Tab-separated table of C-alpha atoms in Angstrom:
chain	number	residue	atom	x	y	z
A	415	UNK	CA	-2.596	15.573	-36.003
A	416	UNK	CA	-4.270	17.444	-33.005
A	417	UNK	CA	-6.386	14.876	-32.557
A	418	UNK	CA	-3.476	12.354	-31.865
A	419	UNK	CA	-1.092	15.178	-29.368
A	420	UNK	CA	-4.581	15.203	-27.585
A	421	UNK	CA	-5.280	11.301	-27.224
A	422	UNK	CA	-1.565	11.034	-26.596
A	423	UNK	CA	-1.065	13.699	-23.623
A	424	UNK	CA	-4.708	12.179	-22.403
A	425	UNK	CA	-3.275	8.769	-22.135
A	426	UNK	CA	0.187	10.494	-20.542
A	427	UNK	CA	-2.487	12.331	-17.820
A	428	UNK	CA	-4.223	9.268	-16.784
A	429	UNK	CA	-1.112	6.928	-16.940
A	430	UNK	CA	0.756	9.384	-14.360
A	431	UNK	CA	-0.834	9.020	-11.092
A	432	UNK	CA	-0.466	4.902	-12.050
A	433	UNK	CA	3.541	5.477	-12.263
A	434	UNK	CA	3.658	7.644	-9.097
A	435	UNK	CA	1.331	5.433	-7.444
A	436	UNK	CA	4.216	2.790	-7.949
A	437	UNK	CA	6.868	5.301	-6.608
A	438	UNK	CA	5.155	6.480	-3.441
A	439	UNK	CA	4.660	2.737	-2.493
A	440	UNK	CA	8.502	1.700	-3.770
A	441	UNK	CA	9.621	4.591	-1.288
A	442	UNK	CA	6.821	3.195	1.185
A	443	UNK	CA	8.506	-0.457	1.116
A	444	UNK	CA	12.028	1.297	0.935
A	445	UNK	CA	11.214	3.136	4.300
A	446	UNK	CA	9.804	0.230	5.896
A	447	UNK	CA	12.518	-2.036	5.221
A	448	UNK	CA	14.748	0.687	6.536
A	449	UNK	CA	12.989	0.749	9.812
A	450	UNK	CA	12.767	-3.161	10.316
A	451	UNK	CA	16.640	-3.345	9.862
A	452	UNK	CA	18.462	-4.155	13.165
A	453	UNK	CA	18.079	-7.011	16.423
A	454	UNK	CA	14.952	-7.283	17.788
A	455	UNK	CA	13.425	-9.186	20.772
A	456	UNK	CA	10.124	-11.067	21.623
A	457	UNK	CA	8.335	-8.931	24.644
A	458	UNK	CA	5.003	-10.564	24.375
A	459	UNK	CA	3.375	-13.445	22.439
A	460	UNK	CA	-0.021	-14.665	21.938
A	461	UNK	CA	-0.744	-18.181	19.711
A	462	UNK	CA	-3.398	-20.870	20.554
A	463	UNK	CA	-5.094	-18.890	23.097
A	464	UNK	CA	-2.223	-18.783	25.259
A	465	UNK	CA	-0.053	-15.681	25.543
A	466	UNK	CA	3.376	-15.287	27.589
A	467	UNK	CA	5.266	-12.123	27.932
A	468	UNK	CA	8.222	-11.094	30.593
A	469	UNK	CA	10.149	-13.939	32.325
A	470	UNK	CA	7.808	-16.436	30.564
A	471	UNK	CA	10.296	-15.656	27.882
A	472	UNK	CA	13.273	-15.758	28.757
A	473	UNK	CA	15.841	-16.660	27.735
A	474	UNK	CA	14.050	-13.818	25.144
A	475	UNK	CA	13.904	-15.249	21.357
A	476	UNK	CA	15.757	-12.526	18.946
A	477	UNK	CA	15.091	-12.002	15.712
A	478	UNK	CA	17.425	-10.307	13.370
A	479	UNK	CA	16.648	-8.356	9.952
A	480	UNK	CA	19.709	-7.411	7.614
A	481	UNK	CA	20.103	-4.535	5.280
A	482	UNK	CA	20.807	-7.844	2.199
A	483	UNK	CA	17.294	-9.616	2.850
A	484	UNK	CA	18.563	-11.993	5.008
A	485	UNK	CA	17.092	-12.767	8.445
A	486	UNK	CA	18.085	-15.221	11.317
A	487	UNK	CA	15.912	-16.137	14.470
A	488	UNK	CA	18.286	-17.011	17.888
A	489	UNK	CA	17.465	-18.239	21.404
A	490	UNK	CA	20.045	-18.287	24.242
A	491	UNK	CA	22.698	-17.599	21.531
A	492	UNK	CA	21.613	-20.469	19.117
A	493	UNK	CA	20.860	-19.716	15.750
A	494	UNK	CA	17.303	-21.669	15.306
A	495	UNK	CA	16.455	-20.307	11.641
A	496	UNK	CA	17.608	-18.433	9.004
A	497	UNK	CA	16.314	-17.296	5.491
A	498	UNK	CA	15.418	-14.173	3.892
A	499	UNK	CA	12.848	-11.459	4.157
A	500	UNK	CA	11.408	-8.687	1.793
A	501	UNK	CA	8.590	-6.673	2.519
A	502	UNK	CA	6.107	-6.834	-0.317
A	503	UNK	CA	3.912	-3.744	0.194
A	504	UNK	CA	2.423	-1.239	2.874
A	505	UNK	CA	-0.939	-0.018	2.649
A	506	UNK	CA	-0.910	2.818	5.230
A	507	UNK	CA	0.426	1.922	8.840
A	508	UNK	CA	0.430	-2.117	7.583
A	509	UNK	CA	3.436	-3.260	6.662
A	510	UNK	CA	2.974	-6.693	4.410
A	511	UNK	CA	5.860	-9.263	5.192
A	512	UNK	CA	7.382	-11.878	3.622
A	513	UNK	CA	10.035	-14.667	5.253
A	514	UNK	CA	11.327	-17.321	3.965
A	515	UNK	CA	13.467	-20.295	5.155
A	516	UNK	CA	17.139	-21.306	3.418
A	517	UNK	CA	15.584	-24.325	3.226
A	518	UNK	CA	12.519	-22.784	0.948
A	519	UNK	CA	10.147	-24.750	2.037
A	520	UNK	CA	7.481	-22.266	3.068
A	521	UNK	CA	6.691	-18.479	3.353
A	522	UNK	CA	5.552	-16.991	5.857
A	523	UNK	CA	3.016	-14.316	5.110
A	524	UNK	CA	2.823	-11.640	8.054
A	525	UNK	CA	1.432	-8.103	8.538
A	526	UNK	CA	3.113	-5.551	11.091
A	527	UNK	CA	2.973	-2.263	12.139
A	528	UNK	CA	5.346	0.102	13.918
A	529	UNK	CA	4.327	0.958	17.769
A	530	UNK	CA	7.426	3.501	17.632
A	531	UNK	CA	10.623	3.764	15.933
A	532	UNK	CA	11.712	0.682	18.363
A	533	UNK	CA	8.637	-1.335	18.979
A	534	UNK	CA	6.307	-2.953	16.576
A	535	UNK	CA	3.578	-6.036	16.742
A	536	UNK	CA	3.507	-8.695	13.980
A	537	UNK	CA	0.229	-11.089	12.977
A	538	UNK	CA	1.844	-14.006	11.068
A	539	UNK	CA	0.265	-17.158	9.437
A	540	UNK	CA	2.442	-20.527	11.063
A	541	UNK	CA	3.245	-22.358	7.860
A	542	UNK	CA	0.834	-24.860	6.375
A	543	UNK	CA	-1.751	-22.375	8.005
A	544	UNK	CA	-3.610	-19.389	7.186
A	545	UNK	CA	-2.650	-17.058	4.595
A	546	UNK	CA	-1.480	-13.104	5.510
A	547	UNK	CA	-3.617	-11.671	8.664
A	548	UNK	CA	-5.921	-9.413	8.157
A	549	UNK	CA	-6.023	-8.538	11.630
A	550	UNK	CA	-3.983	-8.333	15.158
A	551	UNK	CA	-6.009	-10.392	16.104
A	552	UNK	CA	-6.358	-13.903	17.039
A	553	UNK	CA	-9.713	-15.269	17.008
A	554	UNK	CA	-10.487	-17.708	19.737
A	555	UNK	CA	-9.139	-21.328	19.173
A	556	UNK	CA	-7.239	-20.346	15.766
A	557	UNK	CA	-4.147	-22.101	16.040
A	558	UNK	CA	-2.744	-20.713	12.443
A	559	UNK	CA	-1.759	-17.549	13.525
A	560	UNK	CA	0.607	-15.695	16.049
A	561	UNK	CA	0.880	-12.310	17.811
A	562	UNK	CA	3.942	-11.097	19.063
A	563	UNK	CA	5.228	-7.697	19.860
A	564	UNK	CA	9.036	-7.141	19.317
A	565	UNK	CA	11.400	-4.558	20.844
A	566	UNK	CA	14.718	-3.040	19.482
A	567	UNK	CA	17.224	-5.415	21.140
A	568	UNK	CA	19.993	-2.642	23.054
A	569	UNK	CA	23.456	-4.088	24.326
C-alpha cells in the first residue's frame, strides 16, 4: 500500500510542472491576444528585397484584430480581407500567429513580437510559400516572406 501512495504522489510530482507548463503558456497566449486587440497600421514593409515605409504607403493599409478571432485588413476605407486569427503559442518575446481567410483557403503562419505596448514587427509566410519564420529576417531574393512593422492606429 505504501508502495502505491509513493508511485502515485511520484507520478502527481512529475506530472505537475507538465500541467502548469500548459497554464503559464494558456495565460502567455491569453496576454498576447489581449495586446494584439485593436486597429493597427503598416509603418514600414520589407518583401522581395524591396522595402517602403512613410508616404510610400499611403494611403496606410490597416489591419484590425477583434476581441471574437476575427480580423479584417482595409486600405483607403475598403475592406480588402477578412477572416479570423488565433495566436497559437509564444515562446518568450515570439508571439506565433495564425490568420486565416473567410474564404479558408490558406493560413497564414506568422511570428511577431511587441516593440512596445503600441508597436510591434511581424515575419509572415505569403501563402503557397514558406512555412512560420524563424526569423525577422528576409534573406536576400526570398520572395515567401514579408516584414512589416505595425503601429496602434489613433483617431
Amino acid at each position: 500500500m505504501t508502495r502505491r501512495i509513493f508511485i502515485a504522489g511520484l507520478c502527481g510530482s512529475l506530472l505537475a510542472p507538465a500541467v502548469l507548463a500548459d497554464d503559464a503558456d494558456e495565460k502567455a497566449i491569453a496576454a498576447a491576444a489581449k495586446s494584439l486587440e485593436g486597429t493597427w497600421v503598416i509603418t514600414e514593409l520589407e518583401y522581395d528585397g524591396r522595402s517602403a515605409k512613410g508616404d510610400a504607403l499611403k494611403p496606410q493599409p490597416r489591419k484590425t484584430y477583434s476581441k471574437d478571432g476575427t480580423s479584417k485588413n482595409e486600405r483607403d476605407g475598403t475592406v480588402t480581407k477578412e477572416g479570423f486569427w488565433k495566436i497559437v503559442g509564444v515562446n518568450g518575446k515570439v508571439v506565433h500567429l495564425n490568420e486565416t481567410p473567410t474564404n479558408k483557403k490558406e493560413t497564414v503562419e506568422a511570428i511577431l513580437e511587441f516593440i512596445d505596448r503600441d508597436s510591434f514587427r511581424m515575419c509572415a509566410a505569403v501563402p503557397g510559400g514558406e512555412k512560420r519564420p524563424t526569423k525577422f529576417e528576409i534573406p536576400k531574393g526570398n520572395r515567401s516572406l514579408l516584414l512589416a512593422t505595425y503601429k496602434r492606429f489613433k483617431e
